[in-house]
PDB file of C-alpha atoms in Angstrom:
ATOM      1  CA  UNK A   1      67.395-141.698  76.566  1.00  0.00           C
ATOM      2  CA  UNK A   2      64.550-141.907  79.069  1.00  0.00           C
ATOM      3  CA  UNK A   3      64.350-145.704  78.860  1.00  0.00           C
ATOM      4  CA  UNK A   4      68.070-146.310  79.488  1.00  0.00           C
ATOM      5  CA  UNK A   5      67.804-146.650  83.263  1.00  0.00           C
ATOM      6  CA  UNK A   6      64.808-148.952  83.015  1.00  0.00           C
ATOM      7  CA  UNK A   7      66.629-151.229  80.588  1.00  0.00           C
ATOM      8  CA  UNK A   8      69.744-151.158  82.761  1.00  0.00           C
ATOM      9  CA  UNK A   9      67.659-152.160  85.784  1.00  0.00           C
ATOM     10  CA  UNK A  10      66.155-155.062  83.845  1.00  0.00           C
ATOM     11  CA  UNK A  11      69.628-156.170  82.786  1.00  0.00           C
ATOM     12  CA  UNK A  12      71.159-156.089  86.254  1.00  0.00           C
ATOM     13  CA  UNK A  13      68.179-157.621  88.107  1.00  0.00           C
ATOM     14  CA  UNK A  14      69.311-161.215  87.433  1.00  0.00           C
ATOM     15  CA  UNK A  15      72.705-160.384  88.986  1.00  0.00           C
ATOM     16  CA  UNK A  16      71.013-158.961  92.083  1.00  0.00           C
ATOM     17  CA  UNK A  17      68.881-162.094  92.374  1.00  0.00           C
ATOM     18  CA  UNK A  18      71.904-164.346  91.921  1.00  0.00           C
ATOM     19  CA  UNK A  19      73.797-162.445  94.624  1.00  0.00           C
ATOM     20  CA  UNK A  20      70.804-162.819  96.938  1.00  0.00           C
ATOM     21  CA  UNK A  21      70.899-166.591  96.634  1.00  0.00           C
ATOM     22  CA  UNK A  22      74.715-166.894  96.717  1.00  0.00           C
ATOM     23  CA  UNK A  23      75.200-164.991  99.988  1.00  0.00           C
ATOM     24  CA  UNK A  24      73.294-165.780 103.177  1.00  0.00           C
ATOM     25  CA  UNK A  25      71.041-162.823 103.990  1.00  0.00           C
ATOM     26  CA  UNK A  26      71.877-163.103 107.692  1.00  0.00           C
ATOM     27  CA  UNK A  27      75.561-162.468 106.857  1.00  0.00           C
ATOM     28  CA  UNK A  28      75.139-159.714 104.259  1.00  0.00           C
ATOM     29  CA  UNK A  29      72.383-157.458 102.960  1.00  0.00           C
ATOM     30  CA  UNK A  30      72.702-155.740  99.604  1.00  0.00           C
ATOM     31  CA  UNK A  31      71.170-152.479  98.456  1.00  0.00           C
ATOM     32  CA  UNK A  32      71.159-151.050  94.948  1.00  0.00           C
ATOM     33  CA  UNK A  33      70.483-147.552  93.672  1.00  0.00           C
ATOM     34  CA  UNK A  34      70.784-147.404  89.890  1.00  0.00           C
ATOM     35  CA  UNK A  35      74.301-148.684  89.203  1.00  0.00           C
ATOM     36  CA  UNK A  36      75.556-148.206  92.770  1.00  0.00           C
ATOM     37  CA  UNK A  37      75.647-151.384  94.824  1.00  0.00           C
ATOM     38  CA  UNK A  38      76.150-151.487  98.559  1.00  0.00           C
ATOM     39  CA  UNK A  39      76.456-154.289 101.071  1.00  0.00           C
ATOM     40  CA  UNK A  40      76.276-154.328 104.844  1.00  0.00           C
ATOM     41  CA  UNK A  41      76.762-157.107 107.327  1.00  0.00           C
ATOM     42  CA  UNK A  42      79.434-159.399 108.688  1.00  0.00           C
ATOM     43  CA  UNK A  43      82.896-159.217 107.155  1.00  0.00           C
ATOM     44  CA  UNK A  44      82.869-162.756 105.797  1.00  0.00           C
ATOM     45  CA  UNK A  45      79.466-162.162 104.191  1.00  0.00           C
ATOM     46  CA  UNK A  46      80.602-158.896 102.612  1.00  0.00           C
ATOM     47  CA  UNK A  47      83.774-160.560 101.316  1.00  0.00           C
ATOM     48  CA  UNK A  48      81.774-163.386  99.760  1.00  0.00           C
ATOM     49  CA  UNK A  49      79.379-160.840  98.218  1.00  0.00           C
ATOM     50  CA  UNK A  50      82.255-158.738  96.828  1.00  0.00           C
ATOM     51  CA  UNK A  51      84.093-161.721  95.373  1.00  0.00           C
ATOM     52  CA  UNK A  52      80.893-163.005  93.744  1.00  0.00           C
ATOM     53  CA  UNK A  53      80.089-159.534  92.381  1.00  0.00           C
ATOM     54  CA  UNK A  54      83.570-159.230  90.849  1.00  0.00           C
ATOM     55  CA  UNK A  55      83.314-162.629  89.146  1.00  0.00           C
ATOM     56  CA  UNK A  56      79.686-162.600  87.992  1.00  0.00           C
ATOM     57  CA  UNK A  57      79.071-158.853  87.605  1.00  0.00           C
ATOM     58  CA  UNK A  58      80.895-158.435  84.279  1.00  0.00           C
ATOM     59  CA  UNK A  59      78.757-161.203  82.767  1.00  0.00           C
ATOM     60  CA  UNK A  60      75.789-158.863  83.317  1.00  0.00           C
ATOM     61  CA  UNK A  61      77.597-155.698  82.248  1.00  0.00           C
ATOM     62  CA  UNK A  62      78.318-154.645  85.838  1.00  0.00           C
ATOM     63  CA  UNK A  63      81.990-153.942  86.475  1.00  0.00           C
ATOM     64  CA  UNK A  64      82.842-153.233  90.121  1.00  0.00           C
ATOM     65  CA  UNK A  65      85.534-150.599  90.588  1.00  0.00           C
ATOM     66  CA  UNK A  66      87.656-151.408  93.661  1.00  0.00           C
ATOM     67  CA  UNK A  67      89.346-147.988  93.430  1.00  0.00           C
ATOM     68  CA  UNK A  68      85.937-146.345  94.003  1.00  0.00           C
ATOM     69  CA  UNK A  69      84.914-148.791  96.748  1.00  0.00           C
ATOM     70  CA  UNK A  70      85.182-148.051 100.468  1.00  0.00           C
ATOM     71  CA  UNK A  71      84.626-150.566 103.250  1.00  0.00           C
ATOM     72  CA  UNK A  72      83.622-148.831 106.489  1.00  0.00           C
ATOM     73  CA  UNK A  73      84.063-150.988 109.587  1.00  0.00           C
ATOM     74  CA  UNK A  74      83.978-150.601 113.330  1.00  0.00           C
ATOM     75  CA  UNK A  75      87.365-149.794 114.819  1.00  0.00           C
ATOM     76  CA  UNK A  76      87.604-153.225 116.493  1.00  0.00           C
ATOM     77  CA  UNK A  77      87.196-154.914 113.057  1.00  0.00           C
ATOM     78  CA  UNK A  78      89.650-152.713 111.174  1.00  0.00           C
ATOM     79  CA  UNK A  79      92.689-155.002 111.397  1.00  0.00           C
ATOM     80  CA  UNK A  80      90.727-158.084 110.325  1.00  0.00           C
ATOM     81  CA  UNK A  81      89.024-156.203 107.477  1.00  0.00           C
ATOM     82  CA  UNK A  82      92.331-154.894 106.123  1.00  0.00           C
ATOM     83  CA  UNK A  83      93.745-158.408 106.202  1.00  0.00           C
ATOM     84  CA  UNK A  84      90.657-159.926 104.583  1.00  0.00           C
ATOM     85  CA  UNK A  85      90.477-157.357 101.756  1.00  0.00           C
ATOM     86  CA  UNK A  86      94.246-156.968 101.239  1.00  0.00           C
ATOM     87  CA  UNK A  87      95.096-156.820  97.548  1.00  0.00           C
ATOM     88  CA  UNK A  88      91.493-156.155  96.516  1.00  0.00           C
ATOM     89  CA  UNK A  89      92.047-152.467  95.791  1.00  0.00           C
ATOM     90  CA  UNK A  90      89.281-151.545  98.232  1.00  0.00           C
ATOM     91  CA  UNK A  91      89.923-148.738 100.712  1.00  0.00           C
ATOM     92  CA  UNK A  92      89.219-149.981 104.243  1.00  0.00           C
ATOM     93  CA  UNK A  93      88.501-147.377 106.923  1.00  0.00           C
ATOM     94  CA  UNK A  94      87.277-147.217 110.477  1.00  0.00           C
ATOM     95  CA  UNK A  95      86.355-143.537 110.193  1.00  0.00           C
ATOM     96  CA  UNK A  96      83.738-143.003 107.490  1.00  0.00           C
ATOM     97  CA  UNK A  97      82.876-141.863 104.006  1.00  0.00           C
ATOM     98  CA  UNK A  98      80.179-140.025 102.071  1.00  0.00           C
ATOM     99  CA  UNK A  99      77.735-142.349 100.310  1.00  0.00           C
ATOM    100  CA  UNK A 100      75.028-141.144  97.934  1.00  0.00           C
ATOM    101  CA  UNK A 101      74.889-137.797  99.709  1.00  0.00           C
ATOM    102  CA  UNK A 102      74.843-139.219 103.235  1.00  0.00           C
ATOM    103  CA  UNK A 103      77.724-139.411 105.681  1.00  0.00           C
ATOM    104  CA  UNK A 104      78.428-142.850 107.160  1.00  0.00           C
ATOM    105  CA  UNK A 105      80.914-143.501 109.920  1.00  0.00           C
ATOM    106  CA  UNK A 106      82.001-142.418 113.330  1.00  0.00           C
ATOM    107  CA  UNK A 107      80.388-139.509 115.156  1.00  0.00           C
ATOM    108  CA  UNK A 108      83.617-137.536 114.763  1.00  0.00           C
ATOM    109  CA  UNK A 109      83.719-138.171 111.018  1.00  0.00           C
ATOM    110  CA  UNK A 110      80.085-137.146 110.592  1.00  0.00           C
ATOM    111  CA  UNK A 111      80.719-133.851 112.404  1.00  0.00           C
ATOM    112  CA  UNK A 112      83.719-132.973 110.233  1.00  0.00           C
TER     113      UNK A 112
END
C-alpha cells in the first residue's frame, strides 16, 4: 500500500514530539528514518531517551527491540555504558556497527 508509510509517519509523529520534550536536546538528539529511531549524545541523555521510548513507544504502536539495538560508545565510556544499560538487552560496543548502510565506529572497524 503506497499510503502505509505516510500513515505510519503520522502515527509516530506524536511520539517523536513527546520524546523531544521529555529529553533535553543538549543531552540527546534523535533521528528517525521510517521506523528506525536513532539517538546520539551523552550517555545519561540516551538512557533517558531509551527508557522513555520503551515505555511510551508501544502506546503509539512503536515497539523498540533491544535485541536489534546497538549502543556505540567511545572506548573511555564503554565501562560506564555497559553498567548503565545492563539488563536492557542492548548490545554495547566500543568498536562499531553498520547502520542504515553506513559504518559507524572506530577507524579500525570502518576499515574492516
